[in-house]
XYZ file of C-alpha atoms in Angstrom:
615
model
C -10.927 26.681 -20.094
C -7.350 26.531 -20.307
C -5.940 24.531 -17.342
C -2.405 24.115 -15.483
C 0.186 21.948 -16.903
C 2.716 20.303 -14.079
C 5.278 18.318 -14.761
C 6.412 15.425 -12.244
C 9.154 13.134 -12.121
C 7.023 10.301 -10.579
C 3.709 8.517 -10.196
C 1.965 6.209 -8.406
C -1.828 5.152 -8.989
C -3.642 2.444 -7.830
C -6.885 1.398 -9.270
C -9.623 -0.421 -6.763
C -13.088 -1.771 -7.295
C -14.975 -4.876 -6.944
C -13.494 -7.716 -9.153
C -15.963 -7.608 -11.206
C -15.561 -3.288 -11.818
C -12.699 -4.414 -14.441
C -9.875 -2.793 -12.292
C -7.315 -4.885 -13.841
C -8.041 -4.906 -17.355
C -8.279 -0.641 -16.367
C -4.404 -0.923 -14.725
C -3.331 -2.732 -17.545
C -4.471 -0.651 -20.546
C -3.029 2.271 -18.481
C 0.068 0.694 -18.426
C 0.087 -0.026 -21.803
C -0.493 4.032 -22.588
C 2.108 4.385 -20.355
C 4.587 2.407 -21.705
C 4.306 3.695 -24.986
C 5.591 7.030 -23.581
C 8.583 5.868 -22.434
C 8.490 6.095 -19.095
C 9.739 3.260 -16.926
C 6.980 1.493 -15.653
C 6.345 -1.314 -12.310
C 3.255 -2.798 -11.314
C 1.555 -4.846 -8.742
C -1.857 -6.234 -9.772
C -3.461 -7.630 -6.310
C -7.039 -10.000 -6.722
C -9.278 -11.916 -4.791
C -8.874 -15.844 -5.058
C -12.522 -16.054 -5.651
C -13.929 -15.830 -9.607
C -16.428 -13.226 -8.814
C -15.835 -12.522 -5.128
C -19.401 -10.872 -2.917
C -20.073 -7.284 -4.399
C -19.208 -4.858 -2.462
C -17.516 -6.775 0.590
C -13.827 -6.252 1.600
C -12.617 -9.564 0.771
C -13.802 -8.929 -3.091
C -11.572 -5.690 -3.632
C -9.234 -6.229 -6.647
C -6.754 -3.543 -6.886
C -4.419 -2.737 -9.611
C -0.895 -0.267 -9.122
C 1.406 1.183 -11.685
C 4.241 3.081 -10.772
C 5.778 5.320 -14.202
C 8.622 7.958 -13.884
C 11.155 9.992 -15.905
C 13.744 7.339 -14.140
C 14.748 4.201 -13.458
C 12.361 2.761 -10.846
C 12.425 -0.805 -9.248
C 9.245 -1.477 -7.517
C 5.479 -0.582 -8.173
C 5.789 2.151 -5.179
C 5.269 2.169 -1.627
C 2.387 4.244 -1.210
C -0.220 5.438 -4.157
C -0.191 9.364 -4.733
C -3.634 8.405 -6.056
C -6.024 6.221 -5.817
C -9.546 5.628 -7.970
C -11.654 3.846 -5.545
C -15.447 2.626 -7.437
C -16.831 1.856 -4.063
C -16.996 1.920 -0.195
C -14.882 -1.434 -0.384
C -12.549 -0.221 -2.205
C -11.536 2.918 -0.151
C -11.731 1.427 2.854
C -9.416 -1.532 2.129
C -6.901 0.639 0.581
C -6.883 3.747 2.775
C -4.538 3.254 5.067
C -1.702 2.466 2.374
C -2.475 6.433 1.340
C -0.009 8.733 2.658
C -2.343 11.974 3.316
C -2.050 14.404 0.889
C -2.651 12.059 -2.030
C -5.922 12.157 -3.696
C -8.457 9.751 -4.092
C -10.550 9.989 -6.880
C -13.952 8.319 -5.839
C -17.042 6.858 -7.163
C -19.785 8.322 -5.528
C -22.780 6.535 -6.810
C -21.638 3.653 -5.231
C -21.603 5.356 -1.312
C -25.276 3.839 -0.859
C -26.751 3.182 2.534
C -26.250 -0.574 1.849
C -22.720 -0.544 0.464
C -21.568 1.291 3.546
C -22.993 -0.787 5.839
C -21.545 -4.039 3.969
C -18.059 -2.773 5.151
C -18.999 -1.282 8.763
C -19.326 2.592 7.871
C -21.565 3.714 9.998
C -21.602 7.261 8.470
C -20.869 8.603 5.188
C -16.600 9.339 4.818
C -17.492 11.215 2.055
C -20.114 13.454 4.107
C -18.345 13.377 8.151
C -14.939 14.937 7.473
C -13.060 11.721 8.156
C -11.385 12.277 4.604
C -10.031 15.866 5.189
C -6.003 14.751 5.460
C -6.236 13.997 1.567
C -7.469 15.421 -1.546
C -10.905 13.941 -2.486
C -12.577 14.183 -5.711
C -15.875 12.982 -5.663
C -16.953 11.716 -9.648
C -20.261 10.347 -10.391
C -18.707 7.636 -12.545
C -21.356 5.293 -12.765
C -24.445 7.838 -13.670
C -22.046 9.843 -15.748
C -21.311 6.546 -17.960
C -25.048 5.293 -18.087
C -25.821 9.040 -18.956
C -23.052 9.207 -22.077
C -24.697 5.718 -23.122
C -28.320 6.197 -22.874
C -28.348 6.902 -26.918
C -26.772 3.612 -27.241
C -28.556 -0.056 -27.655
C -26.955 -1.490 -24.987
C -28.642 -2.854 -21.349
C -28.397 -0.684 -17.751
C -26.161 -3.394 -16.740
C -23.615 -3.006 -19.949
C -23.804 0.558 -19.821
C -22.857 0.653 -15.684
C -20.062 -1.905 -16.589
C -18.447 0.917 -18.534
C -17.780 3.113 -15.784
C -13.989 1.539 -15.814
C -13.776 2.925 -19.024
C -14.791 6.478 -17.970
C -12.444 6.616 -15.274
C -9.533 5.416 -17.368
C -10.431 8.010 -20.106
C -10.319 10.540 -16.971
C -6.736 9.370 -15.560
C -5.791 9.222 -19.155
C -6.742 12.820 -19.783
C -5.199 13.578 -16.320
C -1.787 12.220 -17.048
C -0.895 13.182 -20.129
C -1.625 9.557 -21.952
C -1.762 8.709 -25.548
C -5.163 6.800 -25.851
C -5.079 5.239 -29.716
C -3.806 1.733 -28.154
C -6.647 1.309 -25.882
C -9.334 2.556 -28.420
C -7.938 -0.316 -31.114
C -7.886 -2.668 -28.368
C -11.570 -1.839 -27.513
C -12.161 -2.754 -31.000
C -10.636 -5.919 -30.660
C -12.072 -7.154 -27.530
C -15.691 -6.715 -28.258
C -15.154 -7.300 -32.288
C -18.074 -10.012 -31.966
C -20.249 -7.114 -30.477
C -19.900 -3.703 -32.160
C -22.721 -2.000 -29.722
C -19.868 -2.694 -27.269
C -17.346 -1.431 -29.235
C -19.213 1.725 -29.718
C -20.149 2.159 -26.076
C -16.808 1.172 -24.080
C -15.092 3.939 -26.473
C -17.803 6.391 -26.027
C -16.986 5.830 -22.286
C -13.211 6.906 -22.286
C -13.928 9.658 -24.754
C -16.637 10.752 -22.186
C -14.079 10.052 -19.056
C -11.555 12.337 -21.242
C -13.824 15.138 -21.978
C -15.244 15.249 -18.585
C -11.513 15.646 -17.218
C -10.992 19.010 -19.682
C -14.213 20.653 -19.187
C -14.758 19.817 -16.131
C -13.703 22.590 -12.643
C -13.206 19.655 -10.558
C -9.491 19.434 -12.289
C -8.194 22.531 -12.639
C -4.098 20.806 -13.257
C -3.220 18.218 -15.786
C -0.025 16.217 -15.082
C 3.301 15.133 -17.350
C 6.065 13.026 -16.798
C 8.381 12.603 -19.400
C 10.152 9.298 -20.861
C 12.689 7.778 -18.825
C 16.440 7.300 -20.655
C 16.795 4.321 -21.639
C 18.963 1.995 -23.684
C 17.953 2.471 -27.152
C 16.648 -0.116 -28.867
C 12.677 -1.569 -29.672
C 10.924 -1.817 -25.834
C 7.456 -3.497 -25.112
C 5.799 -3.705 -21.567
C 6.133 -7.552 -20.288
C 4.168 -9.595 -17.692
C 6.863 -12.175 -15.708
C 4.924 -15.224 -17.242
C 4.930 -13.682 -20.507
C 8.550 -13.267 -20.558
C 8.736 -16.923 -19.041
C 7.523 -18.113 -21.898
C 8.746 -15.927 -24.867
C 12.212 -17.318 -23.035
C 11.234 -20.559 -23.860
C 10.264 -19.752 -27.133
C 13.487 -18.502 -28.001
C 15.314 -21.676 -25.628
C 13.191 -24.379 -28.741
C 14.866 -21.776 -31.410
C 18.402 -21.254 -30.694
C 18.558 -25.301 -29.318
C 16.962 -25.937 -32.410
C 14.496 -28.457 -30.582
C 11.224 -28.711 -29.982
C 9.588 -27.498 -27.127
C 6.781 -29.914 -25.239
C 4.992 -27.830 -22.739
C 3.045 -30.463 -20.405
C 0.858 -28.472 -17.622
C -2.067 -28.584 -15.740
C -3.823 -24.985 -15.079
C -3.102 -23.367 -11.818
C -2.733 -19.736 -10.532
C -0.207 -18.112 -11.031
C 1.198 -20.169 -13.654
C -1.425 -20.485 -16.063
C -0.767 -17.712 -18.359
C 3.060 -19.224 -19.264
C 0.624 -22.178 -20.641
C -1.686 -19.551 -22.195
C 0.993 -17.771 -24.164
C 2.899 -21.107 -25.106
C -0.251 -21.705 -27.146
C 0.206 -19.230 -29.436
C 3.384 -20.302 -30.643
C 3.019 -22.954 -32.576
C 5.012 -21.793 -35.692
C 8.097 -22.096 -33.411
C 7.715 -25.716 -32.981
C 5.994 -25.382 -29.814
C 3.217 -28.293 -28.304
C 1.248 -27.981 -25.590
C -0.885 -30.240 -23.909
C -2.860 -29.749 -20.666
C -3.191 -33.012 -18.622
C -5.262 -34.496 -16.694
C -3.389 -33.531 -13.715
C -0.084 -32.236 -12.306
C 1.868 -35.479 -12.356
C 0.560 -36.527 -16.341
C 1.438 -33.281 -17.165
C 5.311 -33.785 -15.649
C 5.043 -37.293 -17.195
C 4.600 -35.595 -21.158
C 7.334 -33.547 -20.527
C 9.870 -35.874 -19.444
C 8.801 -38.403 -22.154
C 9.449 -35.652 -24.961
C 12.778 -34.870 -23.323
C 13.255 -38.859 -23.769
C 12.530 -38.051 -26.967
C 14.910 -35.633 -28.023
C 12.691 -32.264 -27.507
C 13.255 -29.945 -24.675
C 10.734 -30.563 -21.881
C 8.485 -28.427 -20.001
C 6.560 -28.165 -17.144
C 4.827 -25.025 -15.219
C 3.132 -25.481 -12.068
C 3.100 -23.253 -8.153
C 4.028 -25.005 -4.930
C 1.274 -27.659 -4.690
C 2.069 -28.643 -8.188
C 5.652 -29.229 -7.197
C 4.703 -31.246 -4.636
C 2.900 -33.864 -6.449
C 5.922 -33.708 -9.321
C 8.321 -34.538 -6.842
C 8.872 -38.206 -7.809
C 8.868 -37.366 -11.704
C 11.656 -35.274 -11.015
C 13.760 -37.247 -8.960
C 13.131 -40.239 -11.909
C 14.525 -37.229 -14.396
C 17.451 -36.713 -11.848
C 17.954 -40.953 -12.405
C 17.673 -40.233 -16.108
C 20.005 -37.386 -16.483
C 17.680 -35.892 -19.041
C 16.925 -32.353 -19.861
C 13.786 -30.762 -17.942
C 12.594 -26.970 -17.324
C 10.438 -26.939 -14.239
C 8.790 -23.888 -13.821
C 7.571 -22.701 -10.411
C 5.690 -19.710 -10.021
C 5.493 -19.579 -6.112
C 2.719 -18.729 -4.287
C 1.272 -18.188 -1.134
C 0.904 -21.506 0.943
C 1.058 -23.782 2.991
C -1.451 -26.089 0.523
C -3.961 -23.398 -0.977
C -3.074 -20.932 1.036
C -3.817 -17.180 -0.715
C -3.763 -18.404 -3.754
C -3.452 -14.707 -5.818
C -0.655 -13.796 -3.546
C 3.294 -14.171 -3.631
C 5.493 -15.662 -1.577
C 8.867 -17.083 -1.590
C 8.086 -20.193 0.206
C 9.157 -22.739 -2.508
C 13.174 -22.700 -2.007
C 13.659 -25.323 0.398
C 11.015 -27.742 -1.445
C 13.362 -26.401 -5.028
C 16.418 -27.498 -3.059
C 15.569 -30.451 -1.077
C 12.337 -31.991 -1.764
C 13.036 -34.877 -2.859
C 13.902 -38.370 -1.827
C 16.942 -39.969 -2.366
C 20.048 -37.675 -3.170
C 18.507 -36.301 -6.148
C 19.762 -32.807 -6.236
C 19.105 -30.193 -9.303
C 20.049 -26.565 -10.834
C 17.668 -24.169 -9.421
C 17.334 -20.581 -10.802
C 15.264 -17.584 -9.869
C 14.749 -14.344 -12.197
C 14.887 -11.074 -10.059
C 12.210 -9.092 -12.098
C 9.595 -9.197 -15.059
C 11.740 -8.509 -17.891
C 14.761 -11.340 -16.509
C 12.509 -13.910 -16.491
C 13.074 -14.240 -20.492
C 16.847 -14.754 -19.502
C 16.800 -16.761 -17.068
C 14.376 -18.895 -18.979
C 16.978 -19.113 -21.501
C 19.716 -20.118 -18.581
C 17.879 -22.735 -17.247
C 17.798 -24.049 -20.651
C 21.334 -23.862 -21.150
C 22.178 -25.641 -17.769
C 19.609 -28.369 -18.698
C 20.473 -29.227 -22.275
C 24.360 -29.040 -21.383
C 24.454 -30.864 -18.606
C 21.156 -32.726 -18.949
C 19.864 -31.937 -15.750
C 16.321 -30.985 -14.431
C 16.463 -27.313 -13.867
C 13.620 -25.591 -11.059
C 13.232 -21.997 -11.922
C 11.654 -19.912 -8.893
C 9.690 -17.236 -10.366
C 6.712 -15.874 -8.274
C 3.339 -14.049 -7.985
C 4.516 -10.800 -8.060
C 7.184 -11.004 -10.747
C 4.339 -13.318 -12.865
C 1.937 -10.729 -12.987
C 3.949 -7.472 -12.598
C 5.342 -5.949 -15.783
C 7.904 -3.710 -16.929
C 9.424 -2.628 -20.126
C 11.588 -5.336 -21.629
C 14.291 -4.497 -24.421
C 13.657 -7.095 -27.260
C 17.271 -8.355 -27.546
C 18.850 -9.087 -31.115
C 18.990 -12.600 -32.366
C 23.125 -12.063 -31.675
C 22.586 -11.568 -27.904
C 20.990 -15.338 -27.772
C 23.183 -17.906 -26.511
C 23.897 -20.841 -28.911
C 22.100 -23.878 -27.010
C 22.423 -26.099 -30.134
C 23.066 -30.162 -28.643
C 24.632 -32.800 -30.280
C 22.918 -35.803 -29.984
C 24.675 -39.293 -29.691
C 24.532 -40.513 -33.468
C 26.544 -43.169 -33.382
C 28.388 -45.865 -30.707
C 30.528 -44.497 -28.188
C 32.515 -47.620 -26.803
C 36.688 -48.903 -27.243
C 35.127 -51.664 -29.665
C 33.679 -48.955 -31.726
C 30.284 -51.457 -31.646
C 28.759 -50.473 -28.100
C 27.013 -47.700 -27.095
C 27.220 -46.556 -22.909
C 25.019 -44.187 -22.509
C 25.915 -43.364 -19.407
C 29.996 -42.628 -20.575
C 30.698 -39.103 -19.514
C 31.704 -36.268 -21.008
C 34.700 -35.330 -18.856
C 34.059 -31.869 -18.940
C 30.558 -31.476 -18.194
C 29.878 -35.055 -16.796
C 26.747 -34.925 -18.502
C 25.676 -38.345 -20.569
C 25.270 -38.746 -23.962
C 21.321 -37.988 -25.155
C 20.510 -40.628 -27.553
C 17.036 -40.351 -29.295
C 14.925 -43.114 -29.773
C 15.026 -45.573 -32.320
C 18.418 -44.444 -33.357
C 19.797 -47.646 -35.106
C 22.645 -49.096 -32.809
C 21.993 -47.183 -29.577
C 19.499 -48.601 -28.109
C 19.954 -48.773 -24.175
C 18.032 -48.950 -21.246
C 16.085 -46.384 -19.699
C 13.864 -46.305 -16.355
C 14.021 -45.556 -12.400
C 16.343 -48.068 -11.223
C 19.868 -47.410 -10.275
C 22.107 -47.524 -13.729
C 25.739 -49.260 -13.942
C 28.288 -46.461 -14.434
C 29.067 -46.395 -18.298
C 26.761 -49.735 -19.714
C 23.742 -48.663 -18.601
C 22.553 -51.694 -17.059
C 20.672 -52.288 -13.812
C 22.842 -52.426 -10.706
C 22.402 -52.784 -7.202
C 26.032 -52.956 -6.362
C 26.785 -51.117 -3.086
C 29.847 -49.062 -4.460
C 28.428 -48.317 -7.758
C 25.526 -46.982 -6.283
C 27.704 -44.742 -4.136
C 29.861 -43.680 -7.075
C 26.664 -42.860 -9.164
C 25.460 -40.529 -6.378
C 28.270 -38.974 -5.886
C 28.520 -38.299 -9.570
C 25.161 -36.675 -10.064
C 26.286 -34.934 -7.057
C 29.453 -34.060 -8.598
C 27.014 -32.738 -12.309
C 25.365 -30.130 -10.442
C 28.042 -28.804 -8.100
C 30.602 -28.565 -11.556
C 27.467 -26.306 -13.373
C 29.396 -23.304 -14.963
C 27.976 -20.193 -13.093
C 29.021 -16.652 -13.150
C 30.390 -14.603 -10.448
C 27.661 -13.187 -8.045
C 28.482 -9.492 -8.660
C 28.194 -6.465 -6.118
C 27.274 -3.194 -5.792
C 28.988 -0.849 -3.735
C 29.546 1.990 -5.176
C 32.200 3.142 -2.700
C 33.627 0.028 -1.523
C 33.272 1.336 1.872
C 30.115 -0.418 2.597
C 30.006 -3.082 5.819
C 26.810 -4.492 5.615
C 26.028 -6.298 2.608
C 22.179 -7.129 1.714
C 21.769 -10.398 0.078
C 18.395 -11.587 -1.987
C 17.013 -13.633 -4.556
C 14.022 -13.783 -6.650
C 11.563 -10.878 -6.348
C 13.201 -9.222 -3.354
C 15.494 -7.226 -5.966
C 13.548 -4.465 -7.033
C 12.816 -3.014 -2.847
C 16.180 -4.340 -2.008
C 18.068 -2.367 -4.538
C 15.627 0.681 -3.811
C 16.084 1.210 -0.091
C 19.575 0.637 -0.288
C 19.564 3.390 -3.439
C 18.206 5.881 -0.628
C 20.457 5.068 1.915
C 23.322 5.876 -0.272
C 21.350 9.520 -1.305
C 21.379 9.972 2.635
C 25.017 9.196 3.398
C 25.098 5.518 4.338
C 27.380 2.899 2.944
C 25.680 -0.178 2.170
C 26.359 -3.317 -0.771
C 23.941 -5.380 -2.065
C 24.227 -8.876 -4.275
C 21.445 -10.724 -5.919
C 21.354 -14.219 -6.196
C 20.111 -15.964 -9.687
C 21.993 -19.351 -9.372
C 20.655 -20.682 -6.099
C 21.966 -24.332 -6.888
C 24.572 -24.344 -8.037
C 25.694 -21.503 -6.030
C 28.446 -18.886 -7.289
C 32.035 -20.270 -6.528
C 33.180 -16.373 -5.450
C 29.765 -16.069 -2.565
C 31.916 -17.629 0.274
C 34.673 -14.962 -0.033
C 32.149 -12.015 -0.848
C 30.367 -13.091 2.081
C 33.074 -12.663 4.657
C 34.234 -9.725 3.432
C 31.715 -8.300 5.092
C 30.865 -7.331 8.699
C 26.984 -8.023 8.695
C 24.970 -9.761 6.289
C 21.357 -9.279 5.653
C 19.006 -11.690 3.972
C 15.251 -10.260 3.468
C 13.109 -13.044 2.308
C 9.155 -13.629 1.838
C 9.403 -16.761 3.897
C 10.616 -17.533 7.261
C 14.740 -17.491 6.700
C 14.515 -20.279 4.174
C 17.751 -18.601 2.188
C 19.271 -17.753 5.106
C 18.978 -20.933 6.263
C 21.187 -22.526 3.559
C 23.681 -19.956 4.005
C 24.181 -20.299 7.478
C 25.088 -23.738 7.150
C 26.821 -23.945 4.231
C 29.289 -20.166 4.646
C 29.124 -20.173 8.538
C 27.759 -16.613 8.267
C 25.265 -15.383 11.290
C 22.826 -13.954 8.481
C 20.616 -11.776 10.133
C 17.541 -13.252 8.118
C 14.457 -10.285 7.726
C 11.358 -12.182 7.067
C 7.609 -11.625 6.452
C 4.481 -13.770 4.717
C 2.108 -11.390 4.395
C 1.479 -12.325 0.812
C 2.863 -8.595 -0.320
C 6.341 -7.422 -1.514
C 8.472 -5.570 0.825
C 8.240 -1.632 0.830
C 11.589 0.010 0.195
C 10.308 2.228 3.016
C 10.272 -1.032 5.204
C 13.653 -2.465 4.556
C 15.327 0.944 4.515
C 14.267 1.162 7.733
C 15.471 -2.529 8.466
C 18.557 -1.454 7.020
C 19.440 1.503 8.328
C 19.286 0.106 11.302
C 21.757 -2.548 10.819
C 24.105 -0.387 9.319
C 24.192 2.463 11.759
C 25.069 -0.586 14.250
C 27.967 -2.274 11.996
């Protein structure tokens, strides 16, 4: 049977099951296929909190959505063109984000009597003609794997566990995508258990050969590779480029990098991948709890490596003191926040951007630090490597605001040459710094930088004091005078504020634009797509993108006021906007939600084109 070929320019598909049907380990090996065509690629994984959430139940859907085009794309899509849904629990929860026309591919051995009724159907959607706005495909996926399997030694259960398999050979077959990676990764997952091996390929091959026999598909779909820079490109994860950033940070400082972290979603997998990169002179310990693990960290920073902590918002919280005694030790110390949904526990699996204020201020005492925030997957690995820089040159705590959705969205990353690295090589005090030639101050400034010498331990001659109370400027020594204390404050003060940070740049292409949209963190990707389809429709409109949140750039005041309206969407309640109110006396007109979900570009060109038309 030969079928219809038709070529599109753009996808989006969204996998959805229980979280136990395997729908993210289906999204990702898609993604993987995907990025080995070249196409650009965004995703949004979405989970429950729980482990293994009730079968069948709304709260226990786990979804999984890749976006891949023959462009540059920013965001993991609005709206799926097609979704796989492996149960009643799964189409419900996610039909109303369909636009209708799409198709939904469905599992129909799961649209039992008992599964409807767990999520309030009291009819069949497949059977009363509730579905007829969008293309359905009903797919026996379960029976069909358990039928493909039944010459296999394998149980029922193993067998029906498969079905994610099937439908991934299906969307594989569907769209066009190469399928060697995911059969060698098969082998590699269940290496301990060859019957499983066997079986989970036998599964996709099935899924693939049901898709080209098979009326129920009469068109197959291509979308060619995106242009791109050339060079060597591998799909990322956020965390994962967090910590291949620190990676290369240990390298080019030519230090050793002490990871110190307790386990806590969504940061866990930074502390994960750190572990398997001990040949780069990387430790990792995981304490007891959030403050030990702060504790290691700043000790091996006291001891000449770089430092490293990764945590969320409640972690933060209880590192708070830790970090103001690094502030009081002017030592080098990544903090790594991957924000999520709170107050306190909060959703734990979803994103937020709730952390800012508690980056900024949360602290006591005047114990301010550099705070950084990557906009996307693949600029987390840079702006690991910034925060590194500030740190180790001006020997500073650094916070660096990542979050849910850039931690476990991916994208393709360019592997950058060696020569692209910044030199964060640090000269270590070796030897006494005083007039007599016999004294060492640690606390003698560099005039430049204002940064203190870093002295290792045990280095003969320059030993010096170290701790929580306030220092005397230059010796070292304790002091509770009045005016030193002032000048001492004012002087860390001083450290941060004098941090060497680019230019914010902006984008308007026209330079006709009066409404400038201002973000940070995660907000990039919708930002910079609903103000790309304003511009396709006529209206003028600039945006700017924030990575250096503290230190801010020294050009934002003027770039600011040279516009008539500025807009601030943020996943919090105005916490941004906020800061720049008081600071720029600029009436930011702050957008806002906490819904645990990125903007839609749909949303905030709507939000925009509002503003704009009223400029």
């Amino acid at each position: 049977m030969t079928k219809q070929v038709r070529q599109l320019d753009r996808v989006v598909i969204r996998f959805a099951g229980d979280s136990g049907d395997g729908m993210q380990l289906t999204g990702d090996r898609f993604t993987s296929e995907t990025a080995q065509l070249g196409n650009d690629i965004s995703t949004l994984p979405n989970f429950p909190a729980e482990i293994r959430a009730p079968a069948g139940t709304l709260p226990g859907v786990s979804s999984f959505q890749v976006h891949f085009a023959d462009f540059d794309i920013l965001t993991p899509g609005d709206a799926p063109n097609v979704l796989v849904a492996m149960n009643p629990a799964a189409l419900k929860a996610n039909l109303a984000d369909l636009p209708k026309g799409a198709s939904i591919i469905v599992n129909t051995d799961e649209f039992t009597n008992r599964n409807l009724a767990k999520v309030g159907y009291a009819a069949n959607p497949l059977e009363d003609g509730s579905l007829e706005g969008w293309n359905v495909a009903p797919v026996g996926l379960t029976s069909m794997t358990v039928k493909a399997l039944e010459s296999f030694e394998i149980s029922k259960k193993d067998a029906e566990r498969a079905k994610n398999m099937f439908a991934l050979g299906l969307l594989s077959w569907m769209y066009s995508r190469p399928h060697e990676s995911t059969l060698s990764f098969l082998e590699r997952k269940f290496a301990s258990r060859p019957e499983l091996v066997a079986a989970n390929i036998a599964a996709f091959k099935a899924g693939w050969n049901f898709g080209e026999t098979t009326e129920n598909f009469a068109v197959r779909y291509e979308v060619k590779p995106a242009r791109m820079v050339p060079g060597n490109y591998r799909n990322i994860t956020g965390n994962a480029a967090l910590a291949l950033g620190v990676v290369a940070a240990g390298v080019r400082s030519q230090l050793p990098v002490f990871l110190g972290a307790y386990p806590i979603t969504p940061a866990s997998d930074i502390l994960h991948e750190l572990s398997k990169h001990k040949k780069f002179g990387v430790t990792t310990v995981q304490a007891e709890d959030e403050i030990a693990a702060i504790g290691v960290a700043l000790g091996a920073s006291y001891g000449g490596a770089l430092g490293v902590t990764t945590t969320s918002g409640p972690g933060v919280a209880l590192k708070g003191e830790t970090i103001s005694l690094a502030v009081a030790l002017e030592l080098p110390l990544l903090i790594i926040d991957v924000q999520r949904a709170g107050p306190s526990t909060g959703l734990p699996t979803k994103t937020e951007q709730a952390d800012l204020n508690m980056a900024l201020f949360g602290r006591h005492g005047e114990a301010p630090v550099a705070v950084l925030a990557p906009r996307s997957p693949a600029d987390c690995f840079n702006t690991a490597l910034e925060a590194a820089r500030i740190a180790l040159t001006y020997r500073t705590p650094v916070i660096l605001l990542s979050d849910g959705y850039i931690a476990n969205g991916s994208e393709p990353w360019r592997l950058p040459e060696t020569s692209e690295l910044p030199d964060l090589r640090v000269e270590f005090a070796t030897e006494p710094n005083g007039e007599d030639g016999k004294t060492f101050l640690p606390y003698l400034r560099d005039p430049k930088t204002l940064a203190r010498p870093w002295a290792v331990p045990g280095t003969p001659g320059l030993e010096h004091r170290i701790g929580g109370l306030e220092k005397a400027d230059k010796t070292g020594d304790i002091s509770y005078d009045p005016a030193n204390h002032d000048f001492m404050v004012r002087t860390r003060a001083a450290r941060i504020e004098g941090i060497d940070v680019p230019d914010v740049e902006v984008e308007d292409p026209d330079g006709t634009a009066r409404v400038l949209v201002l973000g940070w963190g995660s907000t990039y990707g919708p930002i910079g797509a609903a103000a790309r389809a304003l511009r396709q429709r006529g209206l003028a409109v600039a945006q700017a993108h924030l990575r250096h949140l503290s230190p801010m750039p020294k050009n934002l005041g003027t770039v600011l006021k040279s516009y008539d309206k500025v807009v601030i969407p943020e996943m919090n309640l105005g916490q941004l906007a906020g800061v720049i109110r008081s600071r720029y006396l600029i009436d930011a007109i702050a957008y806002n939600q906490v819904r645990g979900l990125p903007f839609t570009a749909a949303e905030l060109e709507g939000v925009l084109e509002e503003v704009v038309k009223n400029a």
